[in-house]
Amino acid sequence: MSIPKQFSHLKSQARWLTGQEAFQQRPARVLTRLAAWRLKSWRGEHGVVRLESLDSVFVVPPEWRGMSKLAYAFEDLAEPELPWVGTLAPPGSIAVDAGSHYGDYTLALAQAVGADGEVWAVDPSPRFMAICRANVALNHLQNVRFLECGLSHSTGRATLVSDADPSRSHIAAGPAQVGEVIELRSLDSIYEEYGAGRLVSFIKLDIEFSEMAALTGSATVIREHRPVIMIELQQEAQSRAGSSEMELW
């Protein structure tokens, strides 16, 4: 990368950082934790994050790019929805965390639905699921069902493609890409197996290009339960998947 491009990249990163709520509220703490995370990730050390709004502890693996860095530096404010997302999943209901990743939303939803409810933590990556399981166990939660699969319109198999940013791993659009073979399931089929007539109150989808297929495979659950649905919308990602934000809407 040339010097002008490097300078432009650094300016862009600085502009992004100073625009974050966490930095605006506590700039010194964010910068200190960013520097500490640079060292910890270089050493291969896991980081511990206290999510004060959940009274929970969250462990992240030593990755400089992606969710680990943001969670360690920004803490609760890495995911501004965490303090209130649980209000969308009433006690005793089922909440679906698709793209559970390292489990921060899983923790929030598990607290919300309580002992009589259940969270379905869905992620096709064995590595992500292992970390999610560890974080759930660390917080002594026993109402989480772990489903190591990708959500789609039907049952099958696909390829999970890794990314330099681990949080951007995604299901391949075709068979040509190299990656890890994973299982696919529809939410409707999962509900038939595990739902037992209970209410699905909330569905979170953060699954990198696969949202449309997941919604198609959730048609019966959505029609019969009318859950609140939270979806990450990125026009670039939807274009790569042959869809659009408006089509998802």
mmCIF file of C-alpha atoms in Angstrom:
data_model
loop_
_atom_site.group_PDB
_atom_site.id
_atom_site.type_symbol
_atom_site.label_atom_id
_atom_site.label_comp_id
_atom_site.label_asym_id
_atom_site.label_seq_id
_atom_site.Cartn_x
_atom_site.Cartn_y
_atom_site.Cartn_z
ATOM 1 C CA MET A 1 0.000 0.000 0.000
ATOM 2 C CA SER A 2 1.430 3.396 -0.978
ATOM 3 C CA ILE A 3 1.967 6.138 1.617
ATOM 4 C CA PRO A 4 -0.982 8.279 0.360
ATOM 5 C CA LYS A 5 -3.270 5.234 0.495
ATOM 6 C CA GLN A 6 -2.014 4.303 3.960
ATOM 7 C CA PHE A 7 -2.661 7.850 5.165
ATOM 8 C CA SER A 8 -6.151 7.837 3.658
ATOM 9 C CA HIS A 9 -6.875 4.468 5.279
ATOM 10 C CA LEU A 10 -5.717 5.718 8.694
ATOM 11 C CA LYS A 11 -7.879 8.840 8.338
ATOM 12 C CA SER A 12 -10.868 6.680 7.507
ATOM 13 C CA GLN A 13 -10.249 4.449 10.525
ATOM 14 C CA ALA A 14 -9.825 7.454 12.819
ATOM 15 C CA ARG A 15 -13.044 9.012 11.500
ATOM 16 C CA TRP A 16 -14.898 5.740 12.115
ATOM 17 C CA LEU A 17 -13.495 5.363 15.640
ATOM 18 C CA THR A 18 -14.314 8.915 16.743
ATOM 19 C CA GLY A 19 -17.859 8.450 15.463
ATOM 20 C CA GLN A 20 -18.520 5.489 17.783
ATOM 21 C CA GLU A 21 -20.668 6.039 20.862
ATOM 22 C CA ALA A 22 -18.215 4.151 23.075
ATOM 23 C CA PHE A 23 -15.345 6.442 22.042
ATOM 24 C CA GLN A 24 -17.441 9.562 22.501
ATOM 25 C CA GLN A 25 -18.428 8.526 26.030
ATOM 26 C CA ARG A 26 -15.049 7.250 27.255
ATOM 27 C CA PRO A 27 -12.255 7.943 24.733
ATOM 28 C CA ALA A 28 -9.331 7.278 27.091
ATOM 29 C CA ARG A 29 -10.701 3.887 28.147
ATOM 30 C CA VAL A 30 -11.381 2.832 24.538
ATOM 31 C CA LEU A 31 -7.882 3.814 23.391
ATOM 32 C CA THR A 32 -6.285 2.064 26.372
ATOM 33 C CA ARG A 33 -8.237 -1.130 25.737
ATOM 34 C CA LEU A 34 -7.487 -1.005 22.007
ATOM 35 C CA ALA A 35 -3.779 -0.825 22.756
ATOM 36 C CA ALA A 36 -4.082 -3.642 25.304
ATOM 37 C CA TRP A 37 -5.988 -5.785 22.812
ATOM 38 C CA ARG A 38 -3.335 -5.267 20.167
ATOM 39 C CA LEU A 39 -0.803 -6.757 22.567
ATOM 40 C CA LYS A 40 -3.077 -9.542 23.848
ATOM 41 C CA SER A 41 -4.105 -10.654 20.359
ATOM 42 C CA TRP A 42 -0.443 -10.647 19.258
ATOM 43 C CA ARG A 43 0.370 -12.867 22.248
ATOM 44 C CA GLY A 44 -2.556 -15.177 21.481
ATOM 45 C CA GLU A 45 -4.365 -14.389 24.732
ATOM 46 C CA HIS A 46 -8.147 -14.485 25.087
ATOM 47 C CA GLY A 47 -9.849 -11.372 26.396
ATOM 48 C CA VAL A 48 -12.487 -11.043 29.108
ATOM 49 C CA VAL A 49 -15.214 -8.454 28.625
ATOM 50 C CA ARG A 50 -17.657 -7.473 31.350
ATOM 51 C CA LEU A 51 -21.097 -6.717 29.959
ATOM 52 C CA GLU A 52 -22.345 -4.511 32.780
ATOM 53 C CA SER A 53 -25.850 -4.115 31.370
ATOM 54 C CA LEU A 54 -26.263 -7.904 31.540
ATOM 55 C CA ASP A 55 -24.158 -8.466 34.652
ATOM 56 C CA SER A 56 -22.345 -11.045 32.538
ATOM 57 C CA VAL A 57 -18.834 -12.000 31.499
ATOM 58 C CA PHE A 58 -17.968 -12.545 27.853
ATOM 59 C CA VAL A 59 -14.761 -14.175 26.560
ATOM 60 C CA VAL A 60 -13.408 -13.379 23.091
ATOM 61 C CA PRO A 61 -10.619 -15.157 21.162
ATOM 62 C CA PRO A 62 -7.340 -13.400 20.220
ATOM 63 C CA GLU A 63 -8.271 -11.854 16.855
ATOM 64 C CA TRP A 64 -7.221 -8.357 15.836
ATOM 65 C CA ARG A 65 -9.924 -8.058 13.197
ATOM 66 C CA GLY A 66 -13.632 -8.376 13.798
ATOM 67 C CA MET A 67 -15.874 -8.862 16.793
ATOM 68 C CA SER A 68 -13.176 -9.656 19.346
ATOM 69 C CA LYS A 69 -11.475 -6.281 19.002
ATOM 70 C CA LEU A 70 -14.740 -4.339 19.043
ATOM 71 C CA ALA A 71 -16.098 -6.209 22.062
ATOM 72 C CA TYR A 72 -12.870 -5.800 24.030
ATOM 73 C CA ALA A 73 -12.467 -2.088 23.230
ATOM 74 C CA PHE A 74 -16.116 -0.961 23.346
ATOM 75 C CA GLU A 75 -17.473 -3.443 25.943
ATOM 76 C CA ASP A 76 -21.269 -3.038 26.331
ATOM 77 C CA LEU A 77 -21.377 -0.401 23.622
ATOM 78 C CA ALA A 78 -19.964 -2.739 20.955
ATOM 79 C CA GLU A 79 -23.572 -3.878 20.462
ATOM 80 C CA PRO A 80 -25.789 -0.921 21.480
ATOM 81 C CA GLU A 81 -28.905 -3.120 21.306
ATOM 82 C CA LEU A 82 -27.747 -5.500 24.059
ATOM 83 C CA PRO A 83 -29.176 -3.560 27.029
ATOM 84 C CA TRP A 84 -32.722 -3.563 25.611
ATOM 85 C CA VAL A 85 -32.965 -6.455 23.140
ATOM 86 C CA GLY A 86 -34.195 -8.735 25.904
ATOM 87 C CA THR A 87 -37.365 -6.667 26.242
ATOM 88 C CA LEU A 88 -38.450 -8.091 22.865
ATOM 89 C CA ALA A 89 -38.405 -11.714 24.114
ATOM 90 C CA PRO A 90 -40.918 -12.295 26.938
ATOM 91 C CA PRO A 91 -40.351 -14.889 29.694
ATOM 92 C CA GLY A 92 -41.258 -18.438 28.735
ATOM 93 C CA SER A 93 -40.903 -17.908 24.987
ATOM 94 C CA ILE A 94 -38.377 -19.100 22.397
ATOM 95 C CA ALA A 95 -35.830 -16.598 21.043
ATOM 96 C CA VAL A 96 -33.710 -17.461 18.004
ATOM 97 C CA ASP A 97 -30.151 -16.111 17.766
ATOM 98 C CA ALA A 98 -29.096 -17.021 14.207
ATOM 99 C CA GLY A 99 -25.478 -16.110 13.677
ATOM 100 C CA SER A 100 -24.881 -16.461 17.404
ATOM 101 C CA HIS A 101 -21.111 -16.114 16.859
ATOM 102 C CA TYR A 102 -19.504 -15.724 20.314
ATOM 103 C CA GLY A 103 -22.823 -15.511 22.144
ATOM 104 C CA ASP A 104 -23.363 -11.955 23.391
ATOM 105 C CA TYR A 105 -26.944 -11.796 22.079
ATOM 106 C CA THR A 106 -27.486 -15.356 23.312
ATOM 107 C CA LEU A 107 -26.619 -14.213 26.846
ATOM 108 C CA ALA A 108 -29.022 -11.267 26.700
ATOM 109 C CA LEU A 109 -31.877 -13.349 25.296
ATOM 110 C CA ALA A 110 -31.321 -16.232 27.721
ATOM 111 C CA GLN A 111 -31.698 -13.849 30.640
ATOM 112 C CA ALA A 112 -34.866 -12.409 29.108
ATOM 113 C CA VAL A 113 -36.770 -15.630 28.395
ATOM 114 C CA GLY A 114 -35.873 -17.110 31.777
ATOM 115 C CA ALA A 115 -35.814 -20.677 32.998
ATOM 116 C CA ASP A 116 -39.158 -21.497 31.364
ATOM 117 C CA GLY A 117 -38.037 -20.176 27.968
ATOM 118 C CA GLU A 118 -35.312 -21.218 25.578
ATOM 119 C CA VAL A 119 -32.793 -19.588 23.279
ATOM 120 C CA TRP A 120 -31.828 -21.357 20.069
ATOM 121 C CA ALA A 121 -28.222 -20.378 19.353
ATOM 122 C CA VAL A 122 -27.698 -21.156 15.666
ATOM 123 C CA ASP A 123 -24.297 -21.002 13.975
ATOM 124 C CA PRO A 124 -22.702 -23.291 11.367
ATOM 125 C CA SER A 125 -19.115 -22.762 12.545
ATOM 126 C CA PRO A 126 -17.861 -25.376 15.054
ATOM 127 C CA ARG A 127 -15.287 -22.863 16.284
ATOM 128 C CA PHE A 128 -17.825 -20.097 16.913
ATOM 129 C CA MET A 129 -20.215 -22.548 18.534
ATOM 130 C CA ALA A 130 -17.518 -23.774 20.919
ATOM 131 C CA ILE A 131 -16.889 -20.195 22.091
ATOM 132 C CA CYS A 132 -20.627 -19.530 22.393
ATOM 133 C CA ARG A 133 -21.027 -22.685 24.504
ATOM 134 C CA ALA A 134 -18.139 -21.592 26.742
ATOM 135 C CA ASN A 135 -19.668 -18.149 27.288
ATOM 136 C CA VAL A 136 -23.075 -19.615 28.138
ATOM 137 C CA ALA A 137 -21.457 -22.033 30.610
ATOM 138 C CA LEU A 138 -19.343 -19.231 32.093
ATOM 139 C CA ASN A 139 -22.561 -17.383 32.967
ATOM 140 C CA HIS A 140 -24.287 -20.505 34.361
ATOM 141 C CA LEU A 141 -27.187 -20.399 31.884
ATOM 142 C CA GLN A 142 -29.047 -23.626 31.238
ATOM 143 C CA ASN A 143 -31.807 -22.560 28.838
ATOM 144 C CA VAL A 144 -29.824 -22.462 25.581
ATOM 145 C CA ARG A 145 -30.112 -25.058 22.804
ATOM 146 C CA PHE A 146 -27.068 -25.071 20.517
ATOM 147 C CA LEU A 147 -27.775 -25.797 16.842
ATOM 148 C CA GLU A 148 -24.618 -26.158 14.776
ATOM 149 C CA CYS A 149 -26.060 -25.464 11.336
ATOM 150 C CA GLY A 150 -26.844 -22.648 8.939
ATOM 151 C CA LEU A 151 -30.401 -21.400 8.458
ATOM 152 C CA SER A 152 -31.727 -21.759 4.933
ATOM 153 C CA HIS A 153 -34.898 -22.507 2.981
ATOM 154 C CA SER A 154 -34.480 -26.296 3.312
ATOM 155 C CA THR A 155 -32.325 -29.079 4.728
ATOM 156 C CA GLY A 156 -29.035 -29.751 2.953
ATOM 157 C CA ARG A 157 -25.334 -28.993 2.939
ATOM 158 C CA ALA A 158 -23.247 -26.039 1.884
ATOM 159 C CA THR A 159 -19.742 -24.592 2.173
ATOM 160 C CA LEU A 160 -18.807 -22.129 4.899
ATOM 161 C CA VAL A 161 -16.201 -19.725 3.510
ATOM 162 C CA SER A 162 -13.764 -18.098 5.951
ATOM 163 C CA ASP A 163 -12.904 -14.401 5.820
ATOM 164 C CA ALA A 164 -9.942 -12.343 7.033
ATOM 165 C CA ASP A 165 -12.488 -10.835 9.436
ATOM 166 C CA PRO A 166 -13.810 -13.971 11.210
ATOM 167 C CA SER A 167 -17.197 -12.341 11.815
ATOM 168 C CA ARG A 168 -17.679 -12.132 8.015
ATOM 169 C CA SER A 169 -17.498 -15.876 7.360
ATOM 170 C CA HIS A 170 -20.386 -16.775 5.073
ATOM 171 C CA ILE A 171 -22.149 -19.586 3.263
ATOM 172 C CA ALA A 172 -20.914 -19.912 -0.310
ATOM 173 C CA ALA A 173 -23.343 -18.959 -3.050
ATOM 174 C CA GLY A 174 -22.161 -21.887 -5.191
ATOM 175 C CA PRO A 175 -20.169 -25.124 -4.929
ATOM 176 C CA ALA A 176 -16.906 -23.788 -6.379
ATOM 177 C CA GLN A 177 -15.531 -21.998 -3.293
ATOM 178 C CA VAL A 178 -13.165 -23.707 -0.870
ATOM 179 C CA GLY A 179 -14.277 -23.958 2.727
ATOM 180 C CA GLU A 180 -15.843 -26.117 5.412
ATOM 181 C CA VAL A 181 -18.838 -28.334 4.643
ATOM 182 C CA ILE A 182 -21.745 -27.501 6.977
ATOM 183 C CA GLU A 183 -25.325 -28.590 7.558
ATOM 184 C CA LEU A 184 -28.293 -26.428 6.548
ATOM 185 C CA ARG A 185 -31.731 -26.480 8.127
ATOM 186 C CA SER A 186 -34.897 -24.429 7.905
ATOM 187 C CA LEU A 187 -36.232 -22.794 11.052
ATOM 188 C CA ASP A 188 -39.607 -24.375 10.302
ATOM 189 C CA SER A 189 -38.071 -27.871 10.519
ATOM 190 C CA ILE A 190 -36.200 -26.979 13.708
ATOM 191 C CA TYR A 191 -39.440 -25.772 15.275
ATOM 192 C CA GLU A 192 -41.194 -29.003 14.328
ATOM 193 C CA GLU A 193 -38.478 -30.914 16.190
ATOM 194 C CA TYR A 194 -37.967 -28.744 19.254
ATOM 195 C CA GLY A 195 -40.777 -26.175 19.449
ATOM 196 C CA ALA A 196 -43.431 -28.267 21.217
ATOM 197 C CA GLY A 197 -46.126 -25.645 20.606
ATOM 198 C CA ARG A 198 -44.283 -22.833 22.387
ATOM 199 C CA LEU A 199 -44.258 -19.236 21.159
ATOM 200 C CA VAL A 200 -41.332 -18.003 19.060
ATOM 201 C CA SER A 201 -41.212 -14.360 20.114
ATOM 202 C CA PHE A 202 -37.958 -13.118 18.582
ATOM 203 C CA ILE A 203 -35.632 -13.945 15.684
ATOM 204 C CA LYS A 204 -32.245 -12.312 15.164
ATOM 205 C CA LEU A 205 -30.571 -12.846 11.776
ATOM 206 C CA ASP A 206 -26.945 -11.793 11.331
ATOM 207 C CA ILE A 207 -25.870 -14.443 8.837
ATOM 208 C CA GLU A 208 -23.885 -12.717 6.094
ATOM 209 C CA PHE A 209 -25.820 -12.893 2.793
ATOM 210 C CA SER A 210 -28.142 -15.770 3.818
ATOM 211 C CA GLU A 211 -30.994 -13.767 5.336
ATOM 212 C CA MET A 212 -33.405 -14.244 2.413
ATOM 213 C CA ALA A 213 -32.999 -18.034 2.396
ATOM 214 C CA ALA A 214 -33.451 -18.116 6.181
ATOM 215 C CA LEU A 215 -36.652 -16.072 6.003
ATOM 216 C CA THR A 216 -38.024 -18.338 3.291
ATOM 217 C CA GLY A 217 -37.377 -21.357 5.499
ATOM 218 C CA SER A 218 -39.068 -19.617 8.450
ATOM 219 C CA ALA A 219 -42.334 -18.803 6.669
ATOM 220 C CA THR A 220 -44.586 -20.988 8.825
ATOM 221 C CA VAL A 221 -43.035 -19.842 12.113
ATOM 222 C CA ILE A 222 -43.312 -16.192 11.046
ATOM 223 C CA ARG A 223 -46.914 -16.551 9.871
ATOM 224 C CA GLU A 224 -48.101 -18.428 12.973
ATOM 225 C CA HIS A 225 -46.057 -16.688 15.691
ATOM 226 C CA ARG A 226 -45.549 -13.140 14.352
ATOM 227 C CA PRO A 227 -42.156 -12.765 16.074
ATOM 228 C CA VAL A 228 -40.133 -9.579 16.257
ATOM 229 C CA ILE A 229 -37.385 -9.950 13.642
ATOM 230 C CA MET A 230 -34.029 -8.177 13.861
ATOM 231 C CA ILE A 231 -31.927 -8.351 10.691
ATOM 232 C CA GLU A 232 -28.533 -6.921 9.838
ATOM 233 C CA LEU A 233 -29.039 -5.051 6.564
ATOM 234 C CA GLN A 234 -26.084 -4.284 4.307
ATOM 235 C CA GLN A 235 -26.831 -3.424 0.711
ATOM 236 C CA GLU A 236 -23.427 -4.638 -0.489
ATOM 237 C CA ALA A 237 -23.928 -8.010 1.193
ATOM 238 C CA GLN A 238 -27.448 -8.390 -0.153
ATOM 239 C CA SER A 239 -26.283 -7.527 -3.675
ATOM 240 C CA ARG A 240 -23.666 -10.288 -3.464
ATOM 241 C CA ALA A 241 -26.461 -12.678 -2.504
ATOM 242 C CA GLY A 242 -28.614 -11.570 -5.437
ATOM 243 C CA SER A 243 -31.076 -9.790 -3.139
ATOM 244 C CA SER A 244 -31.647 -6.288 -1.767
ATOM 245 C CA GLU A 245 -32.569 -4.502 1.438
ATOM 246 C CA MET A 246 -35.983 -3.711 0.013
ATOM 247 C CA GLU A 247 -36.600 -7.333 -0.961
ATOM 248 C CA LEU A 248 -35.774 -8.423 2.564
ATOM 249 C CA TRP A 249 -38.129 -5.786 3.934
#
